[in-house]
């Protein structure tokens, strides 16, 4: 009925979760078959049974399954097909003129749920201790294969291809001057955008140094002895990240672990919670001691896991690691261009590793902003939305001026 | 039935497998209720276990596979349990009718179980019925590793390869064997290698079909054969060891899915090595089994893991053996065994071990042979060939034994 060309059409989107899907999930949770508990008193054998059982108890007995749908449907959501895949995104325009458009990309085991808390502070800064001049128009897409985006049906959807899709998305939304932000896999996508430097992208911000594996790690492995003691510690943390079981498995055989993640809710929950020691500890305390770290509450954590479950995306989300691994190997032979546009970086103190300024500087030559935030870990936007939003304001301040001047 | 005067701590009790029908019904219900992902985006194994394979396996599992046949096969063999070092251990013990049979303790690995070994029982204990002579006979002991199958799961840390090896020596002692040999592949090779290093009294030789030291450090790469084997190990490390890293570092995390989802368990187990995977896929998709690796045998093994609920406890054995946080991580390996060592290279194994690597690893190599078929699950896939190898491997030790 519309005259808009189908391929670039943007449709509104509403989350609609069936009662059967929720009933099935509840049934699976309550009939879960549990292993014997770990034989250690800490998390060195993985997600602890006591913690997971408490999470599952809360999930089945106290968690409000209507939350997820209600929270998302309060926000303007859309779907548009790009490069053959339906892309789901949240798009909230600020009421303030001259708001800076920003596209923010989540990672694994995250989703758009991680980003919901920053929408207010970014789009409506005057209600959150900022000024009109701090306002952003916010675009929060779901990575292909994640959440309500479609699953790619062919190999090749690596960070670079996602980056190109994001540029197309911003252009479809009519944005001609915008910035991009990401941590975790979102940092990979944002890094790719920085290298592609599409028309309109004026700067990028990271809270994870994705460039480390690509550029710095290889160099560092060869010149390890040249690093100081402190940096060797950070480097060994980087290597430990790469050597994690979940990365090895998802990078090699995403389909194999996919069967677990799509068929067993407790298998999915355990796999998602076993990301890094800091976030695991925080999530564990949220469930066992009722002490959430910032916004990382039980309900928030279960919104995210429930989203993965209901969309059945355990295998398709894992495939991104397989794609990243392949692209990483290819980039060693055929390195992508350097990032020449302005880069901003925030170190969160409990992130997997704390990239020293000159690591960031060596990866990104035009480093316009570098700051160490006072708190927050791997899921910085989720855990500390106000601090995260303050970082965005500070990071991109100078680019706004340039933007309005140009 | 008790009332014996045997010390309960060293008592050996007969054991039978008896799975209640509701457990089988529950298993079929879960398989039928499987929620499936979309299929992989490639035409080969490079993203893991393929949908067509696992769905064919699941279909056969619910419609054709008969656990009761596996149960009857196990119960036709003399099975026992005994508590060693605080853990109740299950084992099959088949004595040969032939006098002077050589006692042999054979250890399975991951993702195996005693199911892998039971078709070797005939050829090894009753050689005259299987093309051999009375002098080829073995008394056979097939234990389930702690945390695997019908053995209990350890409730404390420290059950590394060395501790299991010591338990095996204790077991052989309890069975009254004063001169015996040991054999293993995969994790079983790790246990057997550890036994060789510990050299308990009575152990006169070992055979493995996986070269354990090649997993622990670089091997020579001077010849084409050595370089080819090193390249196979490198390929495994780059594309096939996700399960290994996960189980060695986070066994509990993966354990939840392995206990809760039969399809997750089956996929995780089928995803061992390229050769075995394609043989399993071939068995289900074309009903073209490789040797004895039939659909039923594959499912007998997976069902054993499911019914005993041992996905997490079996995974923990990797943590104990290879985990950075396990007690064994800080212990130094014992020197290489000086007792006689025998090795068979099976061509489909993860890497094709050259004789030179065997000789570089063990000072007292009494037997090396390369056979023309069989892979990682050699005893399972080619039980007759496997038995022939063990006969040849240990011949010289029998003779020496008779003289001493």
CSV table of N, CA and C in Angstrom, one decimal, chain A residues 78-206:
chain,number,residue,atom,x,y,z
A,78,UNK,N,11.6,-0.3,15.4
A,78,UNK,CA,11.4,-0.4,14.0
A,78,UNK,C,12.2,-1.6,13.4
A,79,UNK,N,11.8,-2.0,12.2
A,79,UNK,CA,12.5,-3.0,11.5
A,79,UNK,C,12.7,-2.5,10.1
A,80,UNK,N,13.9,-2.8,9.6
A,80,UNK,CA,14.2,-2.5,8.2
A,80,UNK,C,15.1,-3.5,7.6
A,81,UNK,N,14.9,-3.9,6.4
A,81,UNK,CA,15.8,-4.9,5.8
A,81,UNK,C,17.0,-4.2,5.2
A,82,UNK,N,18.2,-4.7,5.6
A,82,UNK,CA,19.4,-4.2,5.1
A,82,UNK,C,20.3,-5.4,4.6
A,83,UNK,N,20.7,-5.4,3.4
A,83,UNK,CA,21.6,-6.4,2.9
A,83,UNK,C,21.0,-7.8,3.2
A,84,UNK,N,19.7,-7.9,3.0
A,84,UNK,CA,19.0,-9.2,3.1
A,84,UNK,C,18.6,-9.7,4.5
A,85,UNK,N,18.9,-8.8,5.5
A,85,UNK,CA,18.6,-9.2,6.9
A,85,UNK,C,17.7,-8.2,7.5
A,86,UNK,N,16.6,-8.6,8.2
A,86,UNK,CA,15.8,-7.6,8.9
A,86,UNK,C,16.5,-7.1,10.1
A,87,UNK,N,16.7,-5.8,10.2
A,87,UNK,CA,17.4,-5.2,11.3
A,87,UNK,C,16.4,-4.5,12.3
A,88,UNK,N,16.4,-5.0,13.5
A,88,UNK,CA,15.5,-4.4,14.5
A,88,UNK,C,16.3,-3.3,15.2
A,89,UNK,N,15.6,-2.2,15.5
A,89,UNK,CA,16.3,-1.1,16.2
A,89,UNK,C,15.3,-0.2,17.0
A,90,UNK,N,15.9,0.4,18.1
A,90,UNK,CA,15.2,1.4,18.8
A,90,UNK,C,15.7,2.7,18.3
A,91,UNK,N,14.8,3.6,18.1
A,91,UNK,CA,15.2,5.0,17.6
A,91,UNK,C,14.4,6.0,18.4
A,92,UNK,N,15.1,6.7,19.3
A,92,UNK,CA,14.5,7.7,20.1
A,92,UNK,C,15.1,9.1,19.8
A,93,UNK,N,14.3,10.0,19.3
A,93,UNK,CA,14.8,11.3,18.9
A,93,UNK,C,14.7,12.2,20.1
A,94,UNK,N,15.7,13.0,20.3
A,94,UNK,CA,15.6,14.0,21.4
A,94,UNK,C,14.7,15.1,21.0
A,95,UNK,N,14.1,15.8,22.1
A,95,UNK,CA,13.3,16.9,21.8
A,95,UNK,C,14.1,18.2,21.5
A,96,UNK,N,15.4,18.0,21.8
A,96,UNK,CA,16.3,19.2,21.6
A,96,UNK,C,16.8,19.3,20.2
A,97,UNK,N,16.7,20.5,19.6
A,97,UNK,CA,17.3,20.7,18.3
A,97,UNK,C,18.8,20.5,18.4
A,98,UNK,N,19.4,20.2,17.3
A,98,UNK,CA,20.9,20.0,17.2
A,98,UNK,C,21.4,18.9,18.1
A,99,UNK,N,20.5,18.0,18.5
A,99,UNK,CA,21.0,16.8,19.2
A,99,UNK,C,21.9,16.0,18.2
A,100,UNK,N,22.9,15.4,18.8
A,100,UNK,CA,23.9,14.6,18.0
A,100,UNK,C,23.4,13.2,17.8
A,101,UNK,N,23.2,12.8,16.6
A,101,UNK,CA,22.8,11.4,16.4
A,101,UNK,C,23.9,10.4,16.8
A,102,UNK,N,23.5,9.3,17.5
A,102,UNK,CA,24.5,8.3,17.9
A,102,UNK,C,23.9,6.9,17.7
A,103,UNK,N,24.7,6.0,17.2
A,103,UNK,CA,24.3,4.6,17.0
A,103,UNK,C,25.2,3.8,18.0
A,104,UNK,N,24.5,3.1,18.9
A,104,UNK,CA,25.2,2.4,20.0
A,104,UNK,C,25.0,0.9,19.8
A,105,UNK,N,26.1,0.1,19.8
A,105,UNK,CA,26.0,-1.3,19.5
A,105,UNK,C,26.3,-2.1,20.7
A,106,UNK,N,25.4,-3.1,21.1
A,106,UNK,CA,25.6,-4.0,22.2
A,106,UNK,C,26.6,-5.1,21.8
A,107,UNK,N,26.9,-6.0,22.7
A,107,UNK,CA,27.7,-7.1,22.4
A,107,UNK,C,27.1,-8.4,22.9
A,108,UNK,N,28.0,-9.5,23.1
A,108,UNK,CA,27.6,-10.7,23.7
A,108,UNK,C,28.1,-10.7,25.2
A,109,UNK,N,27.3,-11.2,26.2
A,109,UNK,CA,26.0,-11.8,26.0
A,109,UNK,C,24.9,-10.7,26.3
A,110,UNK,N,25.1,-9.6,25.6
A,110,UNK,CA,24.2,-8.5,25.8
A,110,UNK,C,23.2,-8.3,24.7
A,111,UNK,N,22.5,-7.2,24.7
A,111,UNK,CA,21.4,-7.0,23.8
A,111,UNK,C,21.0,-5.5,24.0
A,112,UNK,N,19.9,-5.1,23.3
A,112,UNK,CA,19.4,-3.8,23.5
A,112,UNK,C,19.0,-3.5,24.9
A,113,UNK,N,18.8,-4.6,25.7
A,113,UNK,CA,18.4,-4.4,27.1
A,113,UNK,C,19.5,-3.7,27.9
A,114,UNK,N,20.7,-3.9,27.5
A,114,UNK,CA,21.8,-3.3,28.2
A,114,UNK,C,21.7,-1.7,28.1
A,115,UNK,N,21.1,-1.3,27.0
A,115,UNK,CA,21.2,0.1,26.6
A,115,UNK,C,20.0,0.9,27.0
A,116,UNK,N,18.9,0.2,27.6
A,116,UNK,CA,17.7,1.0,27.8
A,116,UNK,C,17.9,2.1,28.8
A,117,UNK,N,18.8,1.9,29.8
A,117,UNK,CA,18.9,2.9,30.9
A,117,UNK,C,19.6,4.1,30.4
A,118,UNK,N,20.3,4.1,29.3
A,118,UNK,CA,21.0,5.3,28.9
A,118,UNK,C,20.2,6.2,28.0
A,119,UNK,N,19.0,5.7,27.5
A,119,UNK,CA,18.2,6.4,26.6
A,119,UNK,C,17.7,7.8,27.2
A,120,UNK,N,17.2,7.7,28.4
A,120,UNK,CA,16.8,8.9,29.1
A,120,UNK,C,17.9,10.0,29.2
A,121,UNK,N,19.0,9.6,29.9
A,121,UNK,CA,20.1,10.6,30.0
A,121,UNK,C,20.7,11.1,28.7
A,122,UNK,N,20.6,10.3,27.6
A,122,UNK,CA,21.2,10.7,26.4
A,122,UNK,C,20.2,11.6,25.6
A,123,UNK,N,19.0,11.2,25.6
A,123,UNK,CA,18.0,12.0,24.7
A,123,UNK,C,17.4,13.2,25.5
A,124,UNK,N,17.4,13.0,26.8
A,124,UNK,CA,16.7,14.1,27.6
A,124,UNK,C,17.6,14.6,28.7
A,125,UNK,N,18.8,15.1,28.3
A,125,UNK,CA,19.8,15.4,29.3
A,125,UNK,C,19.3,16.4,30.4
A,126,UNK,N,18.4,17.3,30.1
A,126,UNK,CA,18.0,18.3,31.1
A,126,UNK,C,17.3,17.7,32.3
A,127,UNK,N,16.8,16.5,32.1
A,127,UNK,CA,16.2,15.8,33.2
A,127,UNK,C,17.2,15.0,34.0
A,128,UNK,N,18.4,14.9,33.5
A,128,UNK,CA,19.4,14.0,34.1
A,128,UNK,C,20.7,14.8,34.4
A,129,UNK,N,20.6,16.0,34.8
A,129,UNK,CA,21.8,16.8,35.2
A,129,UNK,C,22.6,17.3,34.1
A,130,UNK,N,22.1,17.3,32.8
A,130,UNK,CA,22.9,17.8,31.7
A,130,UNK,C,22.2,19.0,31.2
A,131,UNK,N,22.8,19.5,30.0
A,131,UNK,CA,22.2,20.7,29.4
A,131,UNK,C,21.7,20.2,28.0
A,132,UNK,N,20.9,21.1,27.4
A,132,UNK,CA,20.4,20.9,26.1
A,132,UNK,C,21.5,20.5,25.1
A,133,UNK,N,22.6,21.2,25.3
A,133,UNK,CA,23.7,20.9,24.4
A,133,UNK,C,24.3,19.5,24.4
A,134,UNK,N,23.8,18.8,25.4
A,134,UNK,CA,24.3,17.4,25.6
A,134,UNK,C,23.5,16.4,24.9
A,135,UNK,N,22.4,16.8,24.2
A,135,UNK,CA,21.4,15.8,23.8
A,135,UNK,C,21.9,15.0,22.6
A,136,UNK,N,21.4,13.8,22.6
A,136,UNK,CA,21.7,12.9,21.4
A,136,UNK,C,20.3,12.4,20.9
A,137,UNK,N,20.3,12.1,19.6
A,137,UNK,CA,19.2,11.2,19.0
A,137,UNK,C,19.8,9.8,19.0
A,138,UNK,N,19.1,8.9,19.6
A,138,UNK,CA,19.7,7.6,19.9
A,138,UNK,C,19.2,6.5,19.0
A,139,UNK,N,20.1,5.7,18.4
A,139,UNK,CA,19.7,4.6,17.6
A,139,UNK,C,20.4,3.3,18.2
A,140,UNK,N,19.6,2.4,18.6
A,140,UNK,CA,20.1,1.2,19.2
A,140,UNK,C,19.7,-0.1,18.5
A,141,UNK,N,20.5,-0.5,17.6
A,141,UNK,CA,20.1,-1.7,16.8
A,141,UNK,C,20.4,-3.0,17.5
A,142,UNK,N,19.7,-4.1,17.1
A,142,UNK,CA,20.1,-5.4,17.5
A,142,UNK,C,21.0,-6.0,16.4
A,143,UNK,N,22.1,-6.5,16.8
A,143,UNK,CA,23.1,-7.1,15.8
A,143,UNK,C,22.3,-8.3,15.1
A,144,UNK,N,22.6,-8.4,13.8
A,144,UNK,CA,22.0,-9.6,13.1
A,144,UNK,C,22.2,-10.9,13.8
A,145,UNK,N,21.2,-11.6,14.0
A,145,UNK,CA,21.3,-12.9,14.8
A,145,UNK,C,21.0,-12.7,16.2
A,146,UNK,N,20.8,-11.5,16.7
A,146,UNK,CA,20.6,-11.2,18.1
A,146,UNK,C,19.2,-10.6,18.3
A,147,UNK,N,18.5,-11.0,19.3
A,147,UNK,CA,17.3,-10.4,19.7
A,147,UNK,C,16.3,-10.4,18.6
A,148,UNK,N,15.6,-9.3,18.3
A,148,UNK,CA,14.6,-9.3,17.3
A,148,UNK,C,15.1,-9.0,15.9
A,149,UNK,N,16.4,-8.9,15.7
A,149,UNK,CA,16.9,-8.8,14.3
A,149,UNK,C,16.8,-10.2,13.7
A,150,UNK,N,16.7,-10.3,12.3
A,150,UNK,CA,16.7,-11.5,11.7
A,150,UNK,C,18.1,-12.2,11.8
A,151,UNK,N,18.0,-13.6,11.5
A,151,UNK,CA,19.3,-14.3,11.5
A,151,UNK,C,19.8,-14.3,10.1
A,152,UNK,N,21.1,-14.0,9.9
A,152,UNK,CA,21.7,-14.2,8.6
A,152,UNK,C,21.5,-15.6,8.1
A,153,UNK,N,21.3,-15.8,6.8
A,153,UNK,CA,21.1,-17.2,6.3
A,153,UNK,C,22.3,-17.6,5.5
A,154,UNK,N,23.4,-16.7,5.5
A,154,UNK,CA,24.6,-17.1,4.8
A,154,UNK,C,25.8,-16.6,5.7
A,155,UNK,N,26.9,-17.2,5.5
A,155,UNK,CA,28.1,-16.8,6.3
A,155,UNK,C,28.6,-15.5,5.7
A,156,UNK,N,29.3,-14.8,6.5
A,156,UNK,CA,29.9,-13.5,6.0
A,156,UNK,C,29.5,-12.3,6.8
A,157,UNK,N,28.5,-12.5,7.8
A,157,UNK,CA,28.1,-11.3,8.6
A,157,UNK,C,29.1,-11.0,9.7
A,158,UNK,N,30.3,-10.5,9.3
A,158,UNK,CA,31.2,-10.2,10.4
A,158,UNK,C,31.1,-8.7,10.7
A,159,UNK,N,31.9,-8.2,11.6
A,159,UNK,CA,31.8,-6.9,12.1
A,159,UNK,C,31.8,-5.9,11.0
A,160,UNK,N,32.6,-6.1,10.0
A,160,UNK,CA,32.7,-5.1,8.9
A,160,UNK,C,31.4,-5.0,8.1
A,161,UNK,N,30.7,-6.2,7.9
A,161,UNK,CA,29.5,-6.1,7.2
A,161,UNK,C,28.4,-5.5,8.0
A,162,UNK,N,28.4,-5.8,9.3
A,162,UNK,CA,27.5,-5.1,10.3
A,162,UNK,C,27.7,-3.6,10.2
A,163,UNK,N,29.0,-3.2,10.3
A,163,UNK,CA,29.3,-1.8,10.2
A,163,UNK,C,28.7,-1.1,9.0
A,164,UNK,N,28.9,-1.8,7.9
A,164,UNK,CA,28.3,-1.2,6.6
A,164,UNK,C,26.8,-1.1,6.7
A,165,UNK,N,26.1,-2.1,7.4
A,165,UNK,CA,24.7,-2.0,7.5
A,165,UNK,C,24.3,-0.9,8.4
A,166,UNK,N,25.1,-0.6,9.4
A,166,UNK,CA,24.8,0.5,10.4
A,166,UNK,C,24.8,1.8,9.6
A,167,UNK,N,25.8,2.0,8.8
A,167,UNK,CA,26.0,3.2,8.0
A,167,UNK,C,24.7,3.4,7.1
A,168,UNK,N,24.3,2.3,6.5
A,168,UNK,CA,23.1,2.4,5.7
A,168,UNK,C,21.9,2.7,6.5
A,169,UNK,N,21.8,2.2,7.7
A,169,UNK,CA,20.7,2.4,8.6
A,169,UNK,C,20.7,3.9,9.0
A,170,UNK,N,21.8,4.5,9.3
A,170,UNK,CA,21.8,5.9,9.7
A,170,UNK,C,21.5,6.8,8.5
A,171,UNK,N,21.9,6.4,7.4
A,171,UNK,CA,21.6,7.1,6.2
A,171,UNK,C,20.1,7.1,5.9
A,172,UNK,N,19.5,5.9,6.1
A,172,UNK,CA,18.0,5.7,5.9
A,172,UNK,C,17.2,6.6,6.8
A,173,UNK,N,17.8,6.8,8.0
A,173,UNK,CA,17.1,7.6,9.0
A,173,UNK,C,17.4,9.1,8.8
A,174,UNK,N,18.1,9.4,7.7
A,174,UNK,CA,18.3,10.8,7.3
A,174,UNK,C,19.4,11.5,8.1
A,175,UNK,N,20.3,10.7,8.8
A,175,UNK,CA,21.4,11.4,9.5
A,175,UNK,C,22.6,11.6,8.6
A,176,UNK,N,23.1,12.8,8.6
A,176,UNK,CA,24.2,13.1,7.7
A,176,UNK,C,25.5,13.4,8.5
A,177,UNK,N,25.3,13.5,9.8
A,177,UNK,CA,26.5,13.8,10.7
A,177,UNK,C,26.2,13.1,12.0
A,178,UNK,N,26.9,12.0,12.3
A,178,UNK,CA,26.6,11.2,13.5
A,178,UNK,C,27.8,10.6,14.1
A,179,UNK,N,27.7,10.0,15.3
A,179,UNK,CA,28.8,9.3,15.9
A,179,UNK,C,28.3,7.9,16.2
A,180,UNK,N,29.3,7.0,16.6
A,180,UNK,CA,29.0,5.6,16.9
A,180,UNK,C,29.7,5.2,18.1
A,181,UNK,N,29.1,4.2,18.8
A,181,UNK,CA,29.7,3.8,20.1
A,181,UNK,C,29.5,2.3,20.3
A,182,UNK,N,30.5,1.7,21.0
A,182,UNK,CA,30.3,0.3,21.3
A,182,UNK,C,31.4,-0.3,22.2
A,183,UNK,N,30.9,-1.3,23.0
A,183,UNK,CA,31.8,-2.1,23.8
A,183,UNK,C,31.7,-3.5,23.3
A,184,UNK,N,32.6,-4.4,23.9
A,184,UNK,CA,32.5,-5.8,23.5
A,184,UNK,C,32.4,-6.0,22.0
A,185,UNK,N,31.5,-6.9,21.5
A,185,UNK,CA,31.4,-7.1,20.1
A,185,UNK,C,30.9,-5.8,19.4
A,186,UNK,N,30.2,-4.9,20.2
A,186,UNK,CA,29.9,-3.6,19.6
A,186,UNK,C,31.1,-2.8,19.3
A,187,UNK,N,32.1,-3.0,20.1
A,187,UNK,CA,33.4,-2.3,19.8
A,187,UNK,C,34.0,-2.7,18.5
A,188,UNK,N,33.8,-4.0,18.2
A,188,UNK,CA,34.3,-4.6,16.9
A,188,UNK,C,33.5,-3.9,15.7
A,189,UNK,N,32.2,-3.8,15.9
A,189,UNK,CA,31.4,-3.2,14.8
A,189,UNK,C,31.8,-1.7,14.7
A,190,UNK,N,31.9,-1.0,15.8
A,190,UNK,CA,32.2,0.4,15.8
A,190,UNK,C,33.6,0.6,15.3
A,191,UNK,N,34.6,-0.2,15.6
A,191,UNK,CA,35.9,-0.2,15.0
A,191,UNK,C,35.9,-0.3,13.5
A,192,UNK,N,35.0,-1.2,13.0
A,192,UNK,CA,34.9,-1.4,11.6
A,192,UNK,C,34.3,-0.2,10.9
A,193,UNK,N,33.4,0.4,11.6
A,193,UNK,CA,32.8,1.7,11.0
A,193,UNK,C,33.8,2.7,11.0
A,194,UNK,N,34.7,2.8,12.0
A,194,UNK,CA,35.7,3.8,12.0
A,194,UNK,C,36.7,3.7,10.8
A,195,UNK,N,37.0,2.4,10.5
A,195,UNK,CA,37.9,2.1,9.4
A,195,UNK,C,37.2,2.4,8.1
A,196,UNK,N,35.9,2.1,8.0
A,196,UNK,CA,35.2,2.3,6.7
A,196,UNK,C,34.9,3.8,6.5
A,197,UNK,N,34.9,4.5,7.6
A,197,UNK,CA,34.6,6.0,7.6
A,197,UNK,C,33.5,6.4,6.6
A,198,UNK,N,32.3,5.8,6.8
A,198,UNK,CA,31.3,6.2,5.9
A,198,UNK,C,30.9,7.7,6.0
A,199,UNK,N,30.4,8.2,4.9
A,199,UNK,CA,29.9,9.6,4.9
A,199,UNK,C,29.1,9.9,6.1
A,200,UNK,N,29.4,10.9,6.8
A,200,UNK,CA,28.5,11.3,7.9
A,200,UNK,C,29.0,10.9,9.3
A,201,UNK,N,29.9,9.9,9.3
A,201,UNK,CA,30.4,9.4,10.6
A,201,UNK,C,31.5,10.4,11.1
A,202,UNK,N,31.3,11.1,12.2
A,202,UNK,CA,32.3,12.1,12.5
A,202,UNK,C,33.1,11.7,13.7
A,203,UNK,N,32.8,10.6,14.4
A,203,UNK,CA,33.6,10.2,15.5
A,203,UNK,C,33.1,8.9,16.1
A,204,UNK,N,34.0,8.2,16.8
A,204,UNK,CA,33.5,7.0,17.5
A,204,UNK,C,34.0,6.9,18.9
A,205,UNK,N,33.3,6.2,19.8
A,205,UNK,CA,33.7,6.0,21.2
A,205,UNK,C,33.7,4.6,21.5
A,206,UNK,N,34.7,4.1,22.3
A,206,UNK,CA,34.7,2.7,22.7
A,206,UNK,C,34.8,2.6,24.2
